[in-house]
Coordinates of C-alpha atoms in Angstrom, one line a residue:
Chain G
M1 CA 70.2 81.5 83.5
A2 CA 68.7 78.8 85.7
K3 CA 68.7 79.6 89.4
S4 CA 71.2 77.5 91.4
S5 CA 69.5 74.2 91.8
E6 CA 70.6 71.1 93.6
P7 CA 73.4 69.4 91.7
R8 CA 72.8 66.0 90.2
I9 CA 74.9 63.0 90.6
S10 CA 76.5 61.8 87.3
K11 CA 75.6 58.4 85.8
R12 CA 79.3 57.5 85.5
P13 CA 81.2 56.4 88.5
I14 CA 84.7 57.9 89.0
W15 CA 85.9 54.6 90.5
S16 CA 84.7 51.1 91.1
G17 CA 86.1 48.3 93.3
R18 CA 85.1 46.8 96.6
I19 CA 84.9 47.5 100.2
T20 CA 86.9 44.8 102.0
I21 CA 86.3 43.9 105.7
G22 CA 88.5 41.1 106.5
L23 CA 87.4 38.4 104.1
V24 CA 84.1 40.0 103.2
N25 CA 83.8 42.0 100.0
V26 CA 81.1 44.5 99.0
P27 CA 81.5 45.5 95.3
V28 CA 80.7 49.2 95.0
K29 CA 80.9 52.2 92.6
L30 CA 82.0 55.6 93.6
F31 CA 80.3 58.8 92.5
T32 CA 81.1 62.5 93.1
M33 CA 78.5 64.2 95.2
I34 CA 80.2 67.4 96.3
F35 CA 80.3 70.1 93.6
D36 CA 82.1 73.5 93.7
K37 CA 79.4 75.9 92.6
S38 CA 81.2 79.1 93.1
I39 CA 81.1 81.5 90.2
S40 CA 84.1 81.4 88.0
F41 CA 85.2 83.8 85.4
R42 CA 87.6 83.5 82.5
F43 CA 90.2 86.0 81.5
L44 CA 89.5 87.6 78.1
H45 CA 91.4 90.0 75.9
K46 CA 89.5 93.3 76.5
Q47 CA 89.8 94.5 72.9
D48 CA 88.4 91.5 71.1
G49 CA 86.8 89.4 73.8
Q50 CA 88.8 86.3 73.1
P51 CA 89.9 83.9 75.8
L52 CA 93.5 84.0 77.0
K53 CA 95.6 80.8 76.9
Y54 CA 98.2 80.0 79.4
E55 CA 101.7 79.0 78.4
R56 CA 104.6 77.6 80.3
V57 CA 107.4 80.0 79.7
C58 CA 111.0 79.5 80.7
I59 CA 112.0 82.4 83.0
K60 CA 115.5 82.5 81.6
E61 CA 114.9 82.2 77.9
D62 CA 111.4 83.8 77.9
K63 CA 110.3 81.1 75.5
V64 CA 107.4 78.6 75.6
V65 CA 108.6 75.2 76.7
P66 CA 107.0 72.1 75.0
W67 CA 105.5 69.4 77.3
E68 CA 108.2 66.9 76.3
D69 CA 110.9 69.2 77.8
I70 CA 109.2 69.6 81.1
V71 CA 110.2 67.8 84.3
K72 CA 109.0 68.2 87.9
G73 CA 111.2 69.8 90.5
Y74 CA 110.8 70.0 94.2
E75 CA 112.0 73.3 95.6
V76 CA 114.3 72.3 98.5
A77 CA 115.5 75.8 99.1
K78 CA 114.7 79.1 97.3
N79 CA 115.4 78.5 93.6
E80 CA 117.1 75.2 94.4
F81 CA 115.4 72.1 93.0
V82 CA 115.6 68.4 93.1
I83 CA 114.5 67.1 89.7
F84 CA 112.2 64.1 89.3
E85 CA 111.5 62.2 86.1
K86 CA 108.0 60.9 85.5
E87 CA 109.1 57.3 86.0
E88 CA 110.7 57.9 89.4
L89 CA 107.5 59.4 90.7
K90 CA 105.4 56.6 89.2
A91 CA 107.5 54.0 90.9
A92 CA 107.0 55.7 94.3
R93 CA 103.2 56.0 93.9
P94 CA 100.9 53.4 95.5
E95 CA 99.2 51.0 93.1
S96 CA 95.4 51.3 93.0
D97 CA 94.2 47.9 94.1
Q98 CA 90.5 48.7 93.6
R99 CA 89.8 48.3 97.3
I100 CA 88.4 50.3 100.2
R101 CA 90.1 48.4 103.0
I102 CA 88.3 48.8 106.3
D103 CA 90.6 48.5 109.3
K104 CA 88.1 49.0 112.1
F105 CA 84.8 50.4 113.1
V106 CA 84.3 53.5 115.3
D107 CA 81.4 55.5 116.6
F108 CA 80.6 57.8 113.7
L109 CA 80.0 60.8 116.1
S110 CA 83.4 60.3 117.7
V111 CA 85.1 61.3 114.4
D112 CA 86.0 65.0 114.7
P113 CA 84.5 66.7 111.7
I114 CA 87.8 68.7 111.3
Y115 CA 89.2 65.6 109.6
L116 CA 86.3 65.1 107.1
D117 CA 87.4 66.2 103.6
K118 CA 85.4 65.2 100.6
S119 CA 82.4 62.9 100.4
Y120 CA 81.5 60.5 97.7
V121 CA 78.4 58.2 97.3
L122 CA 78.9 54.5 97.2
T123 CA 76.3 52.4 95.3
P124 CA 76.1 48.6 95.0
D125 CA 77.8 47.0 92.0
K126 CA 75.6 44.0 91.5
S127 CA 75.8 43.5 95.3
E128 CA 72.5 44.9 96.6
D129 CA 72.2 42.4 99.4
A130 CA 75.7 42.9 100.9
Y131 CA 75.4 46.6 100.4
S132 CA 72.1 46.7 102.3
L133 CA 73.4 44.6 105.0
L134 CA 76.4 46.8 105.7
L135 CA 74.3 50.0 105.4
N136 CA 71.7 48.8 107.9
A137 CA 74.2 47.3 110.3
L138 CA 76.2 50.6 110.4
Y139 CA 73.0 52.6 110.7
G140 CA 71.7 50.5 113.6
M141 CA 74.9 50.8 115.6
G142 CA 75.8 54.4 114.7
K143 CA 79.2 53.2 113.5
A144 CA 81.4 54.0 110.6
G145 CA 84.3 52.0 109.0
V146 CA 87.8 53.6 109.0
G147 CA 90.1 52.5 106.3
R148 CA 92.1 53.4 103.2
I149 CA 91.6 53.8 99.5
T150 CA 94.0 54.6 96.6
L151 CA 92.2 57.0 94.2
R152 CA 94.1 57.5 91.0
T153 CA 97.6 57.7 92.4
K154 CA 97.1 59.0 95.9
E155 CA 96.3 57.1 99.1
Y156 CA 93.7 58.6 101.4
P157 CA 92.4 57.6 104.9
V158 CA 88.6 57.3 104.5
L159 CA 85.4 56.9 106.6
V160 CA 82.6 54.7 105.3
H161 CA 79.4 55.9 106.9
V162 CA 75.7 56.3 106.4
Y163 CA 74.0 59.4 105.1
R164 CA 70.3 59.6 104.0
G165 CA 69.9 55.9 103.2
A166 CA 73.2 55.6 101.4
L167 CA 76.7 54.6 102.1
L168 CA 79.2 57.4 101.7
M169 CA 82.9 57.3 101.6
T170 CA 84.5 60.5 103.0
T171 CA 88.2 61.1 102.5
L172 CA 90.0 62.2 105.7
R173 CA 92.8 64.7 106.2
Y174 CA 96.0 63.3 107.5
A175 CA 96.9 64.4 111.1
Y176 CA 99.9 66.3 109.8
E177 CA 97.6 68.4 107.6
V178 CA 95.6 69.9 110.6
A179 CA 97.2 72.4 112.9
D180 CA 96.5 72.3 116.7
P181 CA 95.0 75.6 117.8
N182 CA 95.8 74.8 121.4
K183 CA 99.4 75.7 120.6
L184 CA 98.5 79.3 120.2
E185 CA 99.9 81.5 123.0
E186 CA 96.7 83.7 123.1
L187 CA 94.6 80.7 123.9
K188 CA 96.8 79.3 126.6
E189 CA 96.3 82.4 128.7
L190 CA 92.5 82.4 128.7
K191 CA 90.9 83.0 132.1
E192 CA 88.0 81.2 133.7
P193 CA 84.9 83.3 133.1
D194 CA 82.8 84.8 135.9
K195 CA 80.0 82.5 136.9
E196 CA 77.2 85.0 136.6
Q197 CA 78.4 86.1 133.2
L198 CA 78.6 82.5 132.1
T199 CA 75.0 82.0 133.1
M200 CA 74.0 85.0 131.2
A201 CA 75.9 83.9 128.1
K202 CA 74.3 80.5 128.3
K203 CA 70.9 82.1 128.5
I204 CA 71.5 84.1 125.4
I205 CA 72.7 81.1 123.6
S206 CA 69.7 79.0 124.5
D207 CA 67.3 81.8 123.5
L208 CA 69.0 81.9 120.1
S209 CA 69.1 78.2 119.7
G210 CA 67.4 76.4 116.8
D211 CA 67.8 73.5 114.4
F212 CA 70.7 73.6 112.0
N213 CA 69.5 74.3 108.5
I214 CA 72.1 75.0 105.8
K215 CA 69.4 76.3 103.4
E216 CA 69.1 79.4 105.5
Y217 CA 72.5 80.5 104.0
E218 CA 72.7 81.8 100.4
D219 CA 75.7 82.8 98.4
T220 CA 74.6 86.4 97.7
F221 CA 77.6 87.3 95.5
K222 CA 76.8 84.3 93.3
E223 CA 73.1 85.3 93.1
K224 CA 74.0 88.9 92.2
V225 CA 76.4 87.8 89.5
E226 CA 73.8 85.4 88.1
E227 CA 71.3 88.3 87.9
L228 CA 73.9 90.4 86.2
I229 CA 74.6 87.6 83.7
D230 CA 70.9 87.4 82.9
T231 CA 70.8 91.2 82.4
K232 CA 73.8 91.1 80.2
L233 CA 72.4 88.2 78.1
K234 CA 69.3 90.3 77.5
G235 CA 71.6 93.0 76.0
E236 CA 70.9 95.4 78.7
T237 CA 73.7 97.6 80.0
I238 CA 74.5 97.5 83.6
V239 CA 74.1 100.7 85.4
V240 CA 76.0 101.1 88.6
K241 CA 73.7 103.2 90.8
K242 CA 75.3 105.5 93.3
P243 CA 73.7 108.3 95.2
V244 CA 74.3 111.8 93.8
K245 CA 76.7 113.9 95.9
E246 CA 75.8 117.5 96.7
E247 CA 78.4 118.9 94.2
A248 CA 76.9 116.8 91.4
K249 CA 73.3 118.2 91.8
E250 CA 74.0 121.2 89.4
L251 CA 75.7 118.9 87.0
M252 CA 72.6 116.8 86.9
V253 CA 70.4 119.8 86.0
A254 CA 72.8 120.6 83.1
L255 CA 72.7 117.0 82.1
Q256 CA 68.9 116.9 82.0
E257 CA 68.8 120.1 79.9
T258 CA 71.4 118.7 77.4
L259 CA 69.6 115.3 77.1
K260 CA 66.4 117.2 76.3
Q261 CA 68.3 119.2 73.6
L262 CA 69.9 116.1 72.1
K263 CA 66.6 114.4 71.9
K264 CA 65.1 117.2 69.8
K265 CA 67.8 116.7 67.2
Chain L
M1 CA 69.6 109.8 89.8
A2 CA 73.1 110.0 88.3
G3 CA 72.8 106.4 87.2
D4 CA 69.6 107.2 85.3
L5 CA 71.1 110.1 83.4
T6 CA 74.6 108.9 82.6
K7 CA 76.5 105.7 82.7
V8 CA 79.6 107.5 83.9
E9 CA 80.7 107.1 87.5
L10 CA 81.7 110.6 88.3
S11 CA 84.5 111.1 90.7
N12 CA 86.4 113.9 92.6
L13 CA 84.0 116.5 91.4
D14 CA 85.2 119.2 93.8
K15 CA 88.9 118.8 92.9
I16 CA 90.2 122.2 91.6
L17 CA 91.8 121.8 88.2
Y18 CA 92.1 125.5 87.3
P19 CA 93.8 126.9 90.4
Q20 CA 93.8 130.6 89.3
L21 CA 90.0 130.7 88.8
K22 CA 89.2 127.8 91.3
I23 CA 87.4 125.9 88.7
T24 CA 86.6 122.3 89.8
K25 CA 86.4 119.2 87.8
G26 CA 82.6 119.2 88.4
Q27 CA 82.4 122.6 86.6
I28 CA 84.5 121.3 83.7
I29 CA 82.2 118.3 83.3
E30 CA 79.2 120.7 83.5
Y31 CA 80.8 122.8 80.7
Y32 CA 81.2 119.8 78.5
I33 CA 77.7 118.7 79.2
K34 CA 76.3 122.1 78.2
I35 CA 78.4 122.4 75.1
A36 CA 77.8 118.8 74.0
P37 CA 74.9 119.5 71.6
K38 CA 77.2 121.7 69.6
M39 CA 80.4 119.8 70.0
L40 CA 79.3 116.2 69.5
D41 CA 78.6 116.4 65.8
L42 CA 82.0 117.9 65.2
L43 CA 84.0 115.3 67.0
A44 CA 81.9 112.3 66.2
Q45 CA 83.7 109.5 64.3
R46 CA 87.1 111.0 64.9
L47 CA 90.0 109.5 66.8
L48 CA 90.7 111.5 69.9
V49 CA 93.9 112.4 71.8
L50 CA 93.2 113.5 75.3
T51 CA 95.4 115.9 77.3
R52 CA 94.8 115.0 80.9
F53 CA 95.5 117.2 83.9
P54 CA 94.6 115.0 86.9
D55 CA 96.4 117.4 89.3
G56 CA 95.3 120.6 87.6
I57 CA 96.7 122.8 84.8
D58 CA 99.7 124.0 86.9
K59 CA 101.0 120.5 87.2
E60 CA 102.2 118.7 84.2
G61 CA 99.5 117.1 82.1
F62 CA 100.0 114.2 79.8
Y63 CA 98.8 113.2 76.3
E64 CA 96.8 110.1 76.3
K65 CA 96.6 108.6 72.9
D66 CA 95.6 105.1 73.9
A67 CA 92.3 104.5 75.7
P68 CA 93.4 104.3 79.3
M69 CA 93.3 101.2 81.6
G70 CA 89.8 100.8 82.9
T71 CA 88.0 102.3 79.9
P72 CA 84.5 101.0 80.3
P73 CA 83.3 98.6 77.6
W74 CA 80.6 101.0 76.2
V75 CA 83.3 103.5 75.2
K76 CA 84.0 103.1 71.6
T77 CA 87.7 102.6 70.7
M78 CA 89.4 102.0 67.5
K79 CA 92.9 100.7 66.6
R80 CA 94.7 102.6 63.9
F81 CA 98.4 102.8 62.9
S82 CA 99.7 106.3 63.5
E83 CA 102.5 107.4 61.3
T84 CA 103.3 110.2 63.7
A85 CA 103.6 107.9 66.6
N86 CA 104.9 105.0 64.5
R87 CA 102.8 102.4 66.2
T88 CA 99.2 101.1 66.5
I89 CA 97.1 103.2 68.9
N90 CA 93.8 102.2 70.4
Y91 CA 92.1 105.5 70.1
V92 CA 89.0 106.7 71.9
V93 CA 86.1 107.7 69.7
C94 CA 83.4 109.9 71.1
N95 CA 80.0 109.7 69.4
D96 CA 77.8 110.3 72.4
L97 CA 77.2 112.4 75.5
D98 CA 78.2 109.6 77.9
T99 CA 81.6 109.3 76.3
L100 CA 82.2 113.0 76.4
I101 CA 81.3 113.1 80.1
W102 CA 83.6 110.1 80.7
I103 CA 86.4 112.0 78.9
A104 CA 85.8 115.1 81.1
N105 CA 85.7 113.0 84.2
L106 CA 89.2 111.8 83.4
A107 CA 90.3 115.4 83.8
S108 CA 91.0 115.5 80.1
I109 CA 90.7 119.3 79.9
E110 CA 91.9 119.3 76.3
V111 CA 90.4 117.1 73.6
H112 CA 92.2 116.8 70.3
M113 CA 90.9 115.1 67.2
T114 CA 92.1 113.8 63.9
L115 CA 91.5 115.6 60.6
G116 CA 89.9 112.5 59.0
Q117 CA 87.0 110.5 60.2
V118 CA 87.4 106.9 61.2
D119 CA 86.0 105.4 58.0
S120 CA 88.5 107.4 55.9
F121 CA 91.4 107.8 58.2
E122 CA 93.9 108.1 55.4
K123 CA 91.8 110.8 53.6
P124 CA 91.1 113.8 55.7
D125 CA 87.9 115.7 55.5
L126 CA 89.3 118.8 57.1
V127 CA 92.1 121.0 55.8
F128 CA 93.7 122.8 58.8
F129 CA 95.3 126.2 58.7
D130 CA 97.1 126.9 62.0
I131 CA 97.7 130.6 62.2
D132 CA 100.2 130.9 65.0
P133 CA 101.9 134.2 66.0
E134 CA 105.5 134.5 67.3
P135 CA 105.7 137.4 69.8
P136 CA 105.6 140.3 69.6
A137 CA 103.2 139.6 66.7
S138 CA 99.8 140.4 68.2
F139 CA 96.4 138.8 68.0
D140 CA 95.4 141.7 65.8
N141 CA 98.2 140.5 63.4
V142 CA 96.7 137.1 63.5
V143 CA 93.3 138.5 62.7
E144 CA 94.8 140.3 59.7
V145 CA 96.3 137.1 58.3
A146 CA 93.2 135.1 58.9
L147 CA 91.1 137.6 56.9
L148 CA 93.7 137.4 54.1
L149 CA 93.5 133.7 54.2
K150 CA 89.7 133.7 54.1
E151 CA 89.7 136.0 51.0
K152 CA 92.3 133.9 49.3
L153 CA 90.2 130.8 49.8
E154 CA 87.0 132.6 48.7
S155 CA 88.7 133.7 45.5
L156 CA 89.3 130.0 44.9
G157 CA 85.6 129.3 45.5
L158 CA 86.2 127.7 48.9
A159 CA 84.2 128.4 52.1
S160 CA 86.3 128.2 55.3
Y161 CA 85.4 128.2 59.0
V162 CA 87.3 129.8 61.8
K163 CA 87.8 129.3 65.5
T164 CA 90.1 130.6 68.1
S165 CA 92.9 128.2 69.1
G166 CA 92.1 129.1 72.7
K167 CA 95.7 130.2 73.0
K168 CA 97.4 132.8 70.9
G169 CA 96.2 132.0 67.4
L170 CA 93.4 131.2 65.1
H171 CA 92.5 128.0 63.3
A172 CA 90.9 128.1 59.9
V173 CA 89.3 124.9 58.6
L174 CA 88.2 123.9 55.1
P175 CA 85.8 120.9 55.1
I176 CA 86.5 118.8 52.0
I177 CA 85.2 115.6 50.6
P178 CA 87.5 112.8 51.8
E179 CA 89.2 112.1 48.5
Y180 CA 92.6 113.6 49.0
S181 CA 95.7 112.3 50.7
F182 CA 97.4 114.2 53.5
R183 CA 100.2 114.9 51.1
Q184 CA 97.8 116.7 48.9
T185 CA 96.1 118.7 51.6
R186 CA 99.5 119.6 53.1
E187 CA 100.8 120.8 49.8
F188 CA 97.6 122.8 49.3
V189 CA 98.1 124.6 52.7
H190 CA 101.7 125.1 51.9
Q191 CA 101.0 126.7 48.5
I192 CA 98.3 129.0 50.0
G193 CA 100.8 129.9 52.7
K194 CA 103.5 130.8 50.2
H195 CA 101.0 133.0 48.3
I196 CA 100.0 134.9 51.5
A197 CA 103.7 135.2 52.5
S198 CA 104.5 136.8 49.2
E199 CA 101.7 139.3 49.8
T200 CA 102.5 140.3 53.4
P201 CA 105.7 140.5 55.3
L202 CA 103.8 139.4 58.4
V203 CA 103.7 135.8 57.3
V204 CA 106.2 133.0 56.8
S205 CA 105.2 129.7 55.3
E206 CA 108.3 127.8 56.0
F207 CA 109.2 126.2 59.3
S208 CA 112.7 127.5 59.5
G209 CA 111.5 131.1 59.7
T210 CA 109.3 130.7 62.7
K211 CA 111.6 131.7 65.4
E212 CA 111.9 135.2 64.0
P213 CA 110.2 137.7 66.2
G214 CA 106.9 139.3 65.1
I215 CA 106.1 136.7 62.5
I216 CA 103.0 134.6 61.9
F217 CA 103.5 131.1 60.8
L218 CA 101.1 129.2 58.6
D219 CA 101.8 125.7 59.8
Y220 CA 101.0 123.3 57.0
L221 CA 102.8 120.4 58.6
Q222 CA 99.7 119.9 60.9
N223 CA 98.0 118.3 57.9
S224 CA 99.7 114.9 58.4
H225 CA 98.6 111.4 59.1
G226 CA 97.9 110.9 62.8
K227 CA 98.2 114.6 63.7
T228 CA 95.4 116.2 65.6
M229 CA 93.7 119.5 66.0
I230 CA 92.3 120.9 69.3
C231 CA 88.5 120.1 69.0
P232 CA 86.1 123.0 68.4
Y233 CA 84.7 123.9 71.8
S234 CA 87.5 122.1 73.7
L235 CA 88.7 123.8 76.8
R236 CA 92.4 124.8 76.9
A237 CA 94.7 124.3 79.8
T238 CA 95.3 128.1 80.2
P239 CA 94.9 130.1 83.4
K240 CA 91.8 131.8 82.0
A241 CA 90.1 128.5 81.1
T242 CA 89.8 129.6 77.5
V243 CA 87.9 127.6 74.8
S244 CA 88.8 126.9 71.2
T245 CA 85.7 128.8 70.0
P246 CA 84.1 128.6 66.6
L247 CA 83.2 132.1 65.4
E248 CA 81.4 133.6 62.5
W249 CA 83.9 135.3 60.1
H250 CA 82.4 138.7 60.7
K251 CA 83.4 138.4 64.4
I252 CA 87.0 138.1 63.3
K253 CA 88.2 141.7 63.5
K254 CA 90.8 143.8 65.3
G255 CA 90.1 144.1 69.0
L256 CA 88.8 140.6 69.3
K257 CA 89.9 139.2 72.7
P258 CA 90.2 135.5 72.6
D259 CA 90.7 135.3 76.4
E260 CA 87.1 136.4 76.7
L261 CA 85.9 133.2 75.1
N262 CA 86.1 130.9 78.1
I263 CA 84.4 128.2 80.2
F264 CA 81.9 130.8 81.5
T265 CA 81.0 132.8 78.4
V266 CA 81.1 130.2 75.5
P267 CA 78.1 128.1 76.8
K268 CA 76.0 131.3 76.9
S269 CA 76.1 131.7 73.1
E270 CA 73.2 130.2 71.3
K271 CA 74.9 130.0 67.9
N272 CA 77.1 127.3 66.5
P273 CA 78.9 128.9 63.6
W274 CA 80.3 125.5 62.6
E275 CA 76.9 123.8 62.5
D276 CA 76.9 123.2 58.8
L277 CA 80.6 122.4 58.5
I278 CA 80.2 118.6 58.0
G279 CA 77.4 119.2 55.5
N280 CA 79.6 121.6 53.5
R281 CA 82.4 119.4 52.3
Q282 CA 83.9 120.8 49.2
K283 CA 86.1 119.6 46.3
L284 CA 89.6 120.8 46.7
E285 CA 89.7 122.2 43.2
V286 CA 91.0 125.5 42.2
K287 CA 88.4 127.3 40.2

């Protein structure tokens, strides 16, 4: 299995439309650039190794329910639902108007990273000049555009900003999705630190200071599992090595003797 | 080191499973390791039923017919319909040392096996004579009956093998070519039993008579689909940690003390009196 390499951006955009700033339009295409690379497993039937399928089973009848008989319900109280038909939800959804509407520009660094959700790459859609103009202007001023997009059926606040010579669109979390840690009682009662101690703490921090480099961090679980996958593919069995306990020593002597005898056979 | 020698992750080795003799699970595993060269050929390719005593023999054990949860993928299992249990069971099959160690590590003190091999599950290759005394019938009485049985089979041109049950009785086994149904082997044992019963008042061949005191029952019903026999060299869950021990026929005589065949003494014997059993499958024909 190939070592985890850098992901590649697909050739097919997931969305295309235009950035609108007042009366100015910049036609763009949108590509996924964040990939979840965590190891995933599938559930198999232990006896025959076949994948399991999931079925939607009615709790009361214990029977599989066909798609045409399924509606959505919002749980208003425990086991109490308000039912929605497909059409009702469709009518409430915002229409995608193929636009990233920029409302204003802000200093990029003034945006708290806590609100940044998922980033996408924007590329020019036969609009290289306008794209380059926006990119360079934002870069020169350290600014980012704040606005909205409707992706599929959901509206997101977004930030249009510069990253490594490209315009990115990063979706933002709504304010109501982020809790305020300042409301925690434990944090309200924090005391001012002692000045000497603070100086000492600051010294330690500056001694340990360096440049941020995400490549210094590796997903060790993923690497181990990938190694195991390689071993398994080669048909080797996986031996879990554990140190021998004192009481197992004699056992191991017997085991060596028996293995010798069995080999002779 | 353990990982190099066995795939099994051994656990709770110092847990005492035979409280009277203070025998630990580690010692039980050691016994099965030592006995494996003799035992493995005899239980290979058979479906096993384990009797597990996770809390020792004084606490209730349980029969485990299905391979338990967490059975490692390298342990061979096989699904077969058992008429006795009236359902499909995913049996454990033990063809190698690691599986035997794994079984022992489950605190499966007793290992029972089917009378047919997996490729001919419906056609047994062992005919099983369970010679079981009802007190006050003594072990000497059992010996007497076993010798009568051996003679009877010899007179029919059939060579039989014998082992202690590890409890009160003896087991005689006739290896046969797997061409006969359980109904046929059962009927064969039944007929032999009736013959012996007609020759000695010690023996009954019918189930209804077994609760009479001082009687030895030749249990032919054990020769049934899905029924199992305690494996040769299996430990028994008895206070003296006895072993169901294969013996040469000339050792079967009055005064034999089956209790002396146990976890400590049996591994010391060099011989395996059942060594040629599988190679000596016979036709079940009366000559």
